[in-house]
Amino acid sequence: MSPTDIHIVELDVRSHLNKKLDPFQLIMDTVKGLKPSDVFVLHAPFKPKPLLGILKMKGYSSTSERMGSDHWVTTFVHKKNKTGAKALSAMVLSGSEANSEPDSDDESDSCKGHPKEQAGAIENNESPQIPTVVLDNRGLEPPQPMMRTLAALERCKQGEVVLIHNDRVPVFLIEELNNLGCLYTVEDQPDGTAKVRIEKG
């Protein structure tokens, strides 16, 4: 089967990000509508590292290519799509090898937990299990809190705990946690913020 026979679904979120709109739900809605045989091509102004881990949990491998200073193209292929994966590999090898990057498991430093001085506000958690990762997401613009949290979960082993402190109850995150089979508890704070304790399922 040639690359022209592959069904490609493309989504460009650059205009959303330029308008400071959160494209995460749009991306996830697009992913939900994909068939295993589809190839998903995402256009963004940067390499979406946290998203790579999120979609990896959903069975997608990915390859990113920098097309310009503010244009990255990331191609996602489901593990069930053997033909698409082979065609994608052939396209990468015969195309822009210098700019194309098969994505590894490494995530950005921002997904490894906040520095200790920023995590102090939520160290008084009384959970019987010490969190593996503590994230203070307050003050961050969407979709950073959700993407950082899901990226941290992707790095954790089953049963490990991520504790986050957000400006508000993360409604979209909770929906995704249900889809991933994670256990969680939400604790509203007097100042209107929310702490969420998440156990990877």
mmCIF file with all atom_site columns, C-alpha atoms in Angstrom:
data_model
loop_
_atom_site.group_PDB
_atom_site.id
_atom_site.type_symbol
_atom_site.label_atom_id
_atom_site.label_alt_id
_atom_site.label_comp_id
_atom_site.label_asym_id
_atom_site.label_entity_id
_atom_site.label_seq_id
_atom_site.pdbx_PDB_ins_code
_atom_site.Cartn_x
_atom_site.Cartn_y
_atom_site.Cartn_z
_atom_site.occupancy
_atom_site.B_iso_or_equiv
_atom_site.pdbx_formal_charge
_atom_site.auth_seq_id
_atom_site.auth_comp_id
_atom_site.auth_asym_id
_atom_site.auth_atom_id
_atom_site.pdbx_PDB_model_num
ATOM 1   C CA . MET A 1 1   ? 0.000   0.000  0.000  1.00 0.00 ? 1   MET A CA 1
ATOM 2   C CA . SER A 1 2   ? 1.403   3.391  -0.962 1.00 0.00 ? 2   SER A CA 1
ATOM 3   C CA . PRO A 1 3   ? 1.325   6.514  1.259  1.00 0.00 ? 3   PRO A CA 1
ATOM 4   C CA . THR A 1 4   ? -1.465  7.912  -0.932 1.00 0.00 ? 4   THR A CA 1
ATOM 5   C CA . ASP A 1 5   ? -3.704  5.019  0.167  1.00 0.00 ? 5   ASP A CA 1
ATOM 6   C CA . ILE A 1 6   ? -3.390  5.967  3.839  1.00 0.00 ? 6   ILE A CA 1
ATOM 7   C CA . HIS A 1 7   ? -6.235  7.949  5.403  1.00 0.00 ? 7   HIS A CA 1
ATOM 8   C CA . ILE A 1 8   ? -4.653  11.023 6.999  1.00 0.00 ? 8   ILE A CA 1
ATOM 9   C CA . VAL A 1 9   ? -6.472  13.226 9.522  1.00 0.00 ? 9   VAL A CA 1
ATOM 10  C CA . GLU A 1 10  ? -4.824  16.637 9.914  1.00 0.00 ? 10  GLU A CA 1
ATOM 11  C CA . LEU A 1 11  ? -5.323  19.234 12.640 1.00 0.00 ? 11  LEU A CA 1
ATOM 12  C CA . ASP A 1 12  ? -3.618  22.638 12.820 1.00 0.00 ? 12  ASP A CA 1
ATOM 13  C CA . VAL A 1 13  ? -3.765  24.246 16.292 1.00 0.00 ? 13  VAL A CA 1
ATOM 14  C CA . ARG A 1 14  ? -1.372  27.131 15.603 1.00 0.00 ? 14  ARG A CA 1
ATOM 15  C CA . SER A 1 15  ? -4.175  29.679 15.239 1.00 0.00 ? 15  SER A CA 1
ATOM 16  C CA . HIS A 1 16  ? -5.735  28.511 18.533 1.00 0.00 ? 16  HIS A CA 1
ATOM 17  C CA . LEU A 1 17  ? -2.465  28.965 20.406 1.00 0.00 ? 17  LEU A CA 1
ATOM 18  C CA . ASN A 1 18  ? -1.840  32.341 18.773 1.00 0.00 ? 18  ASN A CA 1
ATOM 19  C CA . LYS A 1 19  ? -5.207  33.447 20.198 1.00 0.00 ? 19  LYS A CA 1
ATOM 20  C CA . LYS A 1 20  ? -4.234  31.957 23.607 1.00 0.00 ? 20  LYS A CA 1
ATOM 21  C CA . LEU A 1 21  ? -6.998  29.358 23.295 1.00 0.00 ? 21  LEU A CA 1
ATOM 22  C CA . ASP A 1 22  ? -6.565  25.892 24.789 1.00 0.00 ? 22  ASP A CA 1
ATOM 23  C CA . PRO A 1 23  ? -6.456  23.347 21.932 1.00 0.00 ? 23  PRO A CA 1
ATOM 24  C CA . PHE A 1 24  ? -6.194  20.268 24.143 1.00 0.00 ? 24  PHE A CA 1
ATOM 25  C CA . GLN A 1 25  ? -9.876  19.332 24.103 1.00 0.00 ? 25  GLN A CA 1
ATOM 26  C CA . LEU A 1 26  ? -10.001 19.842 20.330 1.00 0.00 ? 26  LEU A CA 1
ATOM 27  C CA . ILE A 1 27  ? -7.010  17.514 19.926 1.00 0.00 ? 27  ILE A CA 1
ATOM 28  C CA . MET A 1 28  ? -8.493  14.851 22.191 1.00 0.00 ? 28  MET A CA 1
ATOM 29  C CA . ASP A 1 29  ? -11.884 15.059 20.458 1.00 0.00 ? 29  ASP A CA 1
ATOM 30  C CA . THR A 1 30  ? -10.095 14.528 17.134 1.00 0.00 ? 30  THR A CA 1
ATOM 31  C CA . VAL A 1 31  ? -8.201  11.544 18.567 1.00 0.00 ? 31  VAL A CA 1
ATOM 32  C CA . LYS A 1 32  ? -11.435 10.014 19.881 1.00 0.00 ? 32  LYS A CA 1
ATOM 33  C CA . GLY A 1 33  ? -12.838 10.086 16.335 1.00 0.00 ? 33  GLY A CA 1
ATOM 34  C CA . LEU A 1 34  ? -9.839  8.316  14.813 1.00 0.00 ? 34  LEU A CA 1
ATOM 35  C CA . LYS A 1 35  ? -9.923  4.745  13.545 1.00 0.00 ? 35  LYS A CA 1
ATOM 36  C CA . PRO A 1 36  ? -6.890  2.533  14.258 1.00 0.00 ? 36  PRO A CA 1
ATOM 37  C CA . SER A 1 37  ? -6.113  2.667  10.529 1.00 0.00 ? 37  SER A CA 1
ATOM 38  C CA . ASP A 1 38  ? -5.996  6.490  10.466 1.00 0.00 ? 38  ASP A CA 1
ATOM 39  C CA . VAL A 1 39  ? -2.791  8.517  10.553 1.00 0.00 ? 39  VAL A CA 1
ATOM 40  C CA . PHE A 1 40  ? -3.103  11.675 12.676 1.00 0.00 ? 40  PHE A CA 1
ATOM 41  C CA . VAL A 1 41  ? -1.000  14.680 11.637 1.00 0.00 ? 41  VAL A CA 1
ATOM 42  C CA . LEU A 1 42  ? -0.796  17.595 14.097 1.00 0.00 ? 42  LEU A CA 1
ATOM 43  C CA . HIS A 1 43  ? 0.543   21.043 13.176 1.00 0.00 ? 43  HIS A CA 1
ATOM 44  C CA . ALA A 1 44  ? 1.747   23.141 16.134 1.00 0.00 ? 44  ALA A CA 1
ATOM 45  C CA . PRO A 1 45  ? 4.218   25.978 16.811 1.00 0.00 ? 45  PRO A CA 1
ATOM 46  C CA . PHE A 1 46  ? 6.348   23.676 18.996 1.00 0.00 ? 46  PHE A CA 1
ATOM 47  C CA . LYS A 1 47  ? 7.063   19.996 19.549 1.00 0.00 ? 47  LYS A CA 1
ATOM 48  C CA . PRO A 1 48  ? 4.170   18.846 21.791 1.00 0.00 ? 48  PRO A CA 1
ATOM 49  C CA . LYS A 1 49  ? 6.231   16.686 24.154 1.00 0.00 ? 49  LYS A CA 1
ATOM 50  C CA . PRO A 1 50  ? 3.593   16.152 26.901 1.00 0.00 ? 50  PRO A CA 1
ATOM 51  C CA . LEU A 1 51  ? 1.031   15.175 24.262 1.00 0.00 ? 51  LEU A CA 1
ATOM 52  C CA . LEU A 1 52  ? 3.394   12.475 22.952 1.00 0.00 ? 52  LEU A CA 1
ATOM 53  C CA . GLY A 1 53  ? 3.234   10.699 26.296 1.00 0.00 ? 53  GLY A CA 1
ATOM 54  C CA . ILE A 1 54  ? -0.538  11.049 26.533 1.00 0.00 ? 54  ILE A CA 1
ATOM 55  C CA . LEU A 1 55  ? -1.126  9.514  23.107 1.00 0.00 ? 55  LEU A CA 1
ATOM 56  C CA . LYS A 1 56  ? 1.509   6.860  23.750 1.00 0.00 ? 56  LYS A CA 1
ATOM 57  C CA . MET A 1 57  ? -0.730  5.627  26.579 1.00 0.00 ? 57  MET A CA 1
ATOM 58  C CA . LYS A 1 58  ? -3.501  5.386  23.982 1.00 0.00 ? 58  LYS A CA 1
ATOM 59  C CA . GLY A 1 59  ? -1.347  3.209  21.713 1.00 0.00 ? 59  GLY A CA 1
ATOM 60  C CA . TYR A 1 60  ? 0.172   5.779  19.338 1.00 0.00 ? 60  TYR A CA 1
ATOM 61  C CA . SER A 1 61  ? 3.778   6.044  18.203 1.00 0.00 ? 61  SER A CA 1
ATOM 62  C CA . SER A 1 62  ? 4.908   9.375  16.805 1.00 0.00 ? 62  SER A CA 1
ATOM 63  C CA . THR A 1 63  ? 7.449   11.176 14.672 1.00 0.00 ? 63  THR A CA 1
ATOM 64  C CA . SER A 1 64  ? 8.043   14.941 14.824 1.00 0.00 ? 64  SER A CA 1
ATOM 65  C CA . GLU A 1 65  ? 9.494   17.130 12.108 1.00 0.00 ? 65  GLU A CA 1
ATOM 66  C CA . ARG A 1 66  ? 10.452  20.787 12.404 1.00 0.00 ? 66  ARG A CA 1
ATOM 67  C CA . MET A 1 67  ? 9.256   22.607 9.309  1.00 0.00 ? 67  MET A CA 1
ATOM 68  C CA . GLY A 1 68  ? 10.154  26.119 10.480 1.00 0.00 ? 68  GLY A CA 1
ATOM 69  C CA . SER A 1 69  ? 10.934  28.204 13.567 1.00 0.00 ? 69  SER A CA 1
ATOM 70  C CA . ASP A 1 70  ? 7.292   28.093 14.675 1.00 0.00 ? 70  ASP A CA 1
ATOM 71  C CA . HIS A 1 71  ? 5.981   25.082 12.780 1.00 0.00 ? 71  HIS A CA 1
ATOM 72  C CA . TRP A 1 72  ? 6.288   21.474 13.946 1.00 0.00 ? 72  TRP A CA 1
ATOM 73  C CA . VAL A 1 73  ? 4.497   18.576 12.268 1.00 0.00 ? 73  VAL A CA 1
ATOM 74  C CA . THR A 1 74  ? 3.941   15.522 14.469 1.00 0.00 ? 74  THR A CA 1
ATOM 75  C CA . THR A 1 75  ? 2.563   12.329 12.923 1.00 0.00 ? 75  THR A CA 1
ATOM 76  C CA . PHE A 1 76  ? 0.816   9.741  15.106 1.00 0.00 ? 76  PHE A CA 1
ATOM 77  C CA . VAL A 1 77  ? 0.245   6.132  14.042 1.00 0.00 ? 77  VAL A CA 1
ATOM 78  C CA . HIS A 1 78  ? -1.677  3.602  16.143 1.00 0.00 ? 78  HIS A CA 1
ATOM 79  C CA . LYS A 1 79  ? 0.154   0.407  17.065 1.00 0.00 ? 79  LYS A CA 1
ATOM 80  C CA . LYS A 1 80  ? -2.571  -1.596 15.298 1.00 0.00 ? 80  LYS A CA 1
ATOM 81  C CA . ASN A 1 81  ? -1.859  0.236  12.045 1.00 0.00 ? 81  ASN A CA 1
ATOM 82  C CA . LYS A 1 82  ? 1.063   -1.856 10.760 1.00 0.00 ? 82  LYS A CA 1
ATOM 83  C CA . THR A 1 83  ? 0.720   -0.581 7.189  1.00 0.00 ? 83  THR A CA 1
ATOM 84  C CA . GLY A 1 84  ? 0.628   3.046  8.276  1.00 0.00 ? 84  GLY A CA 1
ATOM 85  C CA . ALA A 1 85  ? 3.680   2.580  10.485 1.00 0.00 ? 85  ALA A CA 1
ATOM 86  C CA . LYS A 1 86  ? 5.682   1.030  7.648  1.00 0.00 ? 86  LYS A CA 1
ATOM 87  C CA . ALA A 1 87  ? 4.628   3.729  5.200  1.00 0.00 ? 87  ALA A CA 1
ATOM 88  C CA . LEU A 1 88  ? 5.434   6.429  7.755  1.00 0.00 ? 88  LEU A CA 1
ATOM 89  C CA . SER A 1 89  ? 8.905   4.996  8.293  1.00 0.00 ? 89  SER A CA 1
ATOM 90  C CA . ALA A 1 90  ? 9.487   4.889  4.540  1.00 0.00 ? 90  ALA A CA 1
ATOM 91  C CA . MET A 1 91  ? 8.307   8.484  4.160  1.00 0.00 ? 91  MET A CA 1
ATOM 92  C CA . VAL A 1 92  ? 10.653  9.641  6.944  1.00 0.00 ? 92  VAL A CA 1
ATOM 93  C CA . LEU A 1 93  ? 13.637  7.747  5.551  1.00 0.00 ? 93  LEU A CA 1
ATOM 94  C CA . SER A 1 94  ? 13.086  9.018  2.013  1.00 0.00 ? 94  SER A CA 1
ATOM 95  C CA . GLY A 1 95  ? 12.241  12.541 3.110  1.00 0.00 ? 95  GLY A CA 1
ATOM 96  C CA . SER A 1 96  ? 13.633  15.008 5.616  1.00 0.00 ? 96  SER A CA 1
ATOM 97  C CA . GLU A 1 97  ? 15.898  12.813 7.692  1.00 0.00 ? 97  GLU A CA 1
ATOM 98  C CA . ALA A 1 98  ? 17.774  15.795 9.079  1.00 0.00 ? 98  ALA A CA 1
ATOM 99  C CA . ASN A 1 99  ? 14.669  17.435 10.524 1.00 0.00 ? 99  ASN A CA 1
ATOM 100 C CA . SER A 1 100 ? 12.651  14.374 11.462 1.00 0.00 ? 100 SER A CA 1
ATOM 101 C CA . GLU A 1 101 ? 12.826  13.014 14.992 1.00 0.00 ? 101 GLU A CA 1
ATOM 102 C CA . PRO A 1 102 ? 11.362  9.647  16.064 1.00 0.00 ? 102 PRO A CA 1
ATOM 103 C CA . ASP A 1 103 ? 9.993   10.506 19.482 1.00 0.00 ? 103 ASP A CA 1
ATOM 104 C CA . SER A 1 104 ? 11.501  8.850  22.553 1.00 0.00 ? 104 SER A CA 1
ATOM 105 C CA . ASP A 1 105 ? 10.163  8.449  26.079 1.00 0.00 ? 105 ASP A CA 1
ATOM 106 C CA . ASP A 1 106 ? 12.053  11.507 27.305 1.00 0.00 ? 106 ASP A CA 1
ATOM 107 C CA . GLU A 1 107 ? 9.797   14.339 28.409 1.00 0.00 ? 107 GLU A CA 1
ATOM 108 C CA . SER A 1 108 ? 10.625  17.946 29.126 1.00 0.00 ? 108 SER A CA 1
ATOM 109 C CA . ASP A 1 109 ? 11.910  18.891 32.573 1.00 0.00 ? 109 ASP A CA 1
ATOM 110 C CA . SER A 1 110 ? 8.620   20.646 33.302 1.00 0.00 ? 110 SER A CA 1
ATOM 111 C CA . CYS A 1 111 ? 6.926   17.251 33.526 1.00 0.00 ? 111 CYS A CA 1
ATOM 112 C CA . LYS A 1 112 ? 9.161   15.848 36.230 1.00 0.00 ? 112 LYS A CA 1
ATOM 113 C CA . GLY A 1 113 ? 7.638   17.704 39.164 1.00 0.00 ? 113 GLY A CA 1
ATOM 114 C CA . HIS A 1 114 ? 8.101   21.204 40.510 1.00 0.00 ? 114 HIS A CA 1
ATOM 115 C CA . PRO A 1 115 ? 11.189  22.357 42.424 1.00 0.00 ? 115 PRO A CA 1
ATOM 116 C CA . LYS A 1 116 ? 10.945  21.771 46.165 1.00 0.00 ? 116 LYS A CA 1
ATOM 117 C CA . GLU A 1 117 ? 10.434  25.422 46.980 1.00 0.00 ? 117 GLU A CA 1
ATOM 118 C CA . GLN A 1 118 ? 7.283   25.535 44.826 1.00 0.00 ? 118 GLN A CA 1
ATOM 119 C CA . ALA A 1 119 ? 5.902   22.280 46.184 1.00 0.00 ? 119 ALA A CA 1
ATOM 120 C CA . GLY A 1 120 ? 5.946   23.330 49.837 1.00 0.00 ? 120 GLY A CA 1
ATOM 121 C CA . ALA A 1 121 ? 2.355   24.570 49.777 1.00 0.00 ? 121 ALA A CA 1
ATOM 122 C CA . ILE A 1 122 ? 1.026   21.045 49.292 1.00 0.00 ? 122 ILE A CA 1
ATOM 123 C CA . GLU A 1 123 ? 3.427   19.015 51.390 1.00 0.00 ? 123 GLU A CA 1
ATOM 124 C CA . ASN A 1 124 ? 0.896   18.871 54.213 1.00 0.00 ? 124 ASN A CA 1
ATOM 125 C CA . ASN A 1 125 ? -1.151  16.240 52.373 1.00 0.00 ? 125 ASN A CA 1
ATOM 126 C CA . GLU A 1 126 ? -2.294  13.551 54.806 1.00 0.00 ? 126 GLU A CA 1
ATOM 127 C CA . SER A 1 127 ? -2.475  10.738 52.293 1.00 0.00 ? 127 SER A CA 1
ATOM 128 C CA . PRO A 1 128 ? -1.227  7.404  53.648 1.00 0.00 ? 128 PRO A CA 1
ATOM 129 C CA . GLN A 1 129 ? 0.968   7.004  50.564 1.00 0.00 ? 129 GLN A CA 1
ATOM 130 C CA . ILE A 1 130 ? 3.722   9.502  49.841 1.00 0.00 ? 130 ILE A CA 1
ATOM 131 C CA . PRO A 1 131 ? 3.245   11.000 46.360 1.00 0.00 ? 131 PRO A CA 1
ATOM 132 C CA . THR A 1 132 ? 5.768   10.006 43.728 1.00 0.00 ? 132 THR A CA 1
ATOM 133 C CA . VAL A 1 133 ? 5.403   13.396 42.008 1.00 0.00 ? 133 VAL A CA 1
ATOM 134 C CA . VAL A 1 134 ? 4.188   16.712 43.433 1.00 0.00 ? 134 VAL A CA 1
ATOM 135 C CA . LEU A 1 135 ? 3.109   19.397 40.949 1.00 0.00 ? 135 LEU A CA 1
ATOM 136 C CA . ASP A 1 136 ? 2.136   22.967 41.771 1.00 0.00 ? 136 ASP A CA 1
ATOM 137 C CA . ASN A 1 137 ? 0.204   23.983 38.655 1.00 0.00 ? 137 ASN A CA 1
ATOM 138 C CA . ARG A 1 138 ? -1.114  27.274 40.027 1.00 0.00 ? 138 ARG A CA 1
ATOM 139 C CA . GLY A 1 139 ? -0.599  30.280 37.791 1.00 0.00 ? 139 GLY A CA 1
ATOM 140 C CA . LEU A 1 140 ? -0.033  28.240 34.636 1.00 0.00 ? 140 LEU A CA 1
ATOM 141 C CA . GLU A 1 141 ? -2.097  28.907 31.517 1.00 0.00 ? 141 GLU A CA 1
ATOM 142 C CA . PRO A 1 142 ? -4.109  26.064 29.950 1.00 0.00 ? 142 PRO A CA 1
ATOM 143 C CA . PRO A 1 143 ? -3.327  23.519 28.694 1.00 0.00 ? 143 PRO A CA 1
ATOM 144 C CA . GLN A 1 144 ? -0.081  23.400 30.683 1.00 0.00 ? 144 GLN A CA 1
ATOM 145 C CA . PRO A 1 145 ? -1.524  22.089 34.006 1.00 0.00 ? 145 PRO A CA 1
ATOM 146 C CA . MET A 1 146 ? -3.348  19.198 32.325 1.00 0.00 ? 146 MET A CA 1
ATOM 147 C CA . MET A 1 147 ? -0.521  18.281 29.991 1.00 0.00 ? 147 MET A CA 1
ATOM 148 C CA . ARG A 1 148 ? 2.096   18.418 32.769 1.00 0.00 ? 148 ARG A CA 1
ATOM 149 C CA . THR A 1 149 ? -0.058  16.223 34.982 1.00 0.00 ? 149 THR A CA 1
ATOM 150 C CA . LEU A 1 150 ? -0.738  13.600 32.307 1.00 0.00 ? 150 LEU A CA 1
ATOM 151 C CA . ALA A 1 151 ? 2.918   13.588 31.281 1.00 0.00 ? 151 ALA A CA 1
ATOM 152 C CA . ALA A 1 152 ? 3.933   12.978 34.903 1.00 0.00 ? 152 ALA A CA 1
ATOM 153 C CA . LEU A 1 153 ? 1.422   10.118 35.129 1.00 0.00 ? 153 LEU A CA 1
ATOM 154 C CA . GLU A 1 154 ? 2.860   8.591  31.969 1.00 0.00 ? 154 GLU A CA 1
ATOM 155 C CA . ARG A 1 155 ? 6.255   8.424  33.667 1.00 0.00 ? 155 ARG A CA 1
ATOM 156 C CA . CYS A 1 156 ? 4.856   6.773  36.804 1.00 0.00 ? 156 CYS A CA 1
ATOM 157 C CA . LYS A 1 157 ? 4.411   3.082  37.437 1.00 0.00 ? 157 LYS A CA 1
ATOM 158 C CA . GLN A 1 158 ? 1.046   1.531  38.263 1.00 0.00 ? 158 GLN A CA 1
ATOM 159 C CA . GLY A 1 159 ? -0.013  2.375  41.812 1.00 0.00 ? 159 GLY A CA 1
ATOM 160 C CA . GLU A 1 160 ? 2.244   5.422  42.133 1.00 0.00 ? 160 GLU A CA 1
ATOM 161 C CA . VAL A 1 161 ? 0.704   8.739  43.140 1.00 0.00 ? 161 VAL A CA 1
ATOM 162 C CA . VAL A 1 162 ? 0.775   12.214 41.597 1.00 0.00 ? 162 VAL A CA 1
ATOM 163 C CA . LEU A 1 163 ? -0.390  15.099 43.797 1.00 0.00 ? 163 LEU A CA 1
ATOM 164 C CA . ILE A 1 164 ? -1.320  18.335 42.051 1.00 0.00 ? 164 ILE A CA 1
ATOM 165 C CA . HIS A 1 165 ? -2.442  21.785 43.194 1.00 0.00 ? 165 HIS A CA 1
ATOM 166 C CA . ASN A 1 166 ? -4.451  23.699 40.573 1.00 0.00 ? 166 ASN A CA 1
ATOM 167 C CA . ASP A 1 167 ? -6.137  27.094 40.430 1.00 0.00 ? 167 ASP A CA 1
ATOM 168 C CA . ARG A 1 168 ? -9.492  25.319 40.140 1.00 0.00 ? 168 ARG A CA 1
ATOM 169 C CA . VAL A 1 169 ? -11.019 21.849 39.885 1.00 0.00 ? 169 VAL A CA 1
ATOM 170 C CA . PRO A 1 170 ? -9.586  20.400 36.637 1.00 0.00 ? 170 PRO A CA 1
ATOM 171 C CA . VAL A 1 171 ? -12.785 19.229 34.940 1.00 0.00 ? 171 VAL A CA 1
ATOM 172 C CA . PHE A 1 172 ? -11.180 18.130 31.659 1.00 0.00 ? 172 PHE A CA 1
ATOM 173 C CA . LEU A 1 173 ? -8.388  16.339 33.515 1.00 0.00 ? 173 LEU A CA 1
ATOM 174 C CA . ILE A 1 174 ? -10.889 14.397 35.613 1.00 0.00 ? 174 ILE A CA 1
ATOM 175 C CA . GLU A 1 175 ? -12.661 13.228 32.442 1.00 0.00 ? 175 GLU A CA 1
ATOM 176 C CA . GLU A 1 176 ? -9.343  11.985 31.073 1.00 0.00 ? 176 GLU A CA 1
ATOM 177 C CA . LEU A 1 177 ? -8.471  10.269 34.387 1.00 0.00 ? 177 LEU A CA 1
ATOM 178 C CA . ASN A 1 178 ? -11.737 8.343  34.141 1.00 0.00 ? 178 ASN A CA 1
ATOM 179 C CA . ASN A 1 179 ? -10.820 7.263  30.611 1.00 0.00 ? 179 ASN A CA 1
ATOM 180 C CA . LEU A 1 180 ? -7.378  6.128  31.797 1.00 0.00 ? 180 LEU A CA 1
ATOM 181 C CA . GLY A 1 181 ? -8.753  4.185  34.771 1.00 0.00 ? 181 GLY A CA 1
ATOM 182 C CA . CYS A 1 182 ? -6.912  6.266  37.375 1.00 0.00 ? 182 CYS A CA 1
ATOM 183 C CA . LEU A 1 183 ? -8.172  6.654  40.947 1.00 0.00 ? 183 LEU A CA 1
ATOM 184 C CA . TYR A 1 184 ? -8.385  10.210 42.251 1.00 0.00 ? 184 TYR A CA 1
ATOM 185 C CA . THR A 1 185 ? -9.664  12.374 45.083 1.00 0.00 ? 185 THR A CA 1
ATOM 186 C CA . VAL A 1 186 ? -10.395 16.104 44.846 1.00 0.00 ? 186 VAL A CA 1
ATOM 187 C CA . GLU A 1 187 ? -9.996  18.416 47.827 1.00 0.00 ? 187 GLU A CA 1
ATOM 188 C CA . ASP A 1 188 ? -11.371 21.953 47.480 1.00 0.00 ? 188 ASP A CA 1
ATOM 189 C CA . GLN A 1 189 ? -9.284  24.585 49.244 1.00 0.00 ? 189 GLN A CA 1
ATOM 190 C CA . PRO A 1 190 ? -10.578 27.659 51.160 1.00 0.00 ? 190 PRO A CA 1
ATOM 191 C CA . ASP A 1 191 ? -8.925  29.988 48.619 1.00 0.00 ? 191 ASP A CA 1
ATOM 192 C CA . GLY A 1 192 ? -10.850 28.414 45.716 1.00 0.00 ? 192 GLY A CA 1
ATOM 193 C CA . THR A 1 193 ? -7.968  26.287 44.467 1.00 0.00 ? 193 THR A CA 1
ATOM 194 C CA . ALA A 1 194 ? -8.066  22.492 44.345 1.00 0.00 ? 194 ALA A CA 1
ATOM 195 C CA . LYS A 1 195 ? -5.715  19.651 45.282 1.00 0.00 ? 195 LYS A CA 1
ATOM 196 C CA . VAL A 1 196 ? -6.080  16.373 43.401 1.00 0.00 ? 196 VAL A CA 1
ATOM 197 C CA . ARG A 1 197 ? -4.445  13.132 44.475 1.00 0.00 ? 197 ARG A CA 1
ATOM 198 C CA . ILE A 1 198 ? -4.135  10.739 41.529 1.00 0.00 ? 198 ILE A CA 1
ATOM 199 C CA . GLU A 1 199 ? -3.159  7.083  41.667 1.00 0.00 ? 199 GLU A CA 1
ATOM 200 C CA . LYS A 1 200 ? -2.099  5.596  38.356 1.00 0.00 ? 200 LYS A CA 1
ATOM 201 C CA . GLY A 1 201 ? -4.307  2.649  37.431 1.00 0.00 ? 201 GLY A CA 1
#
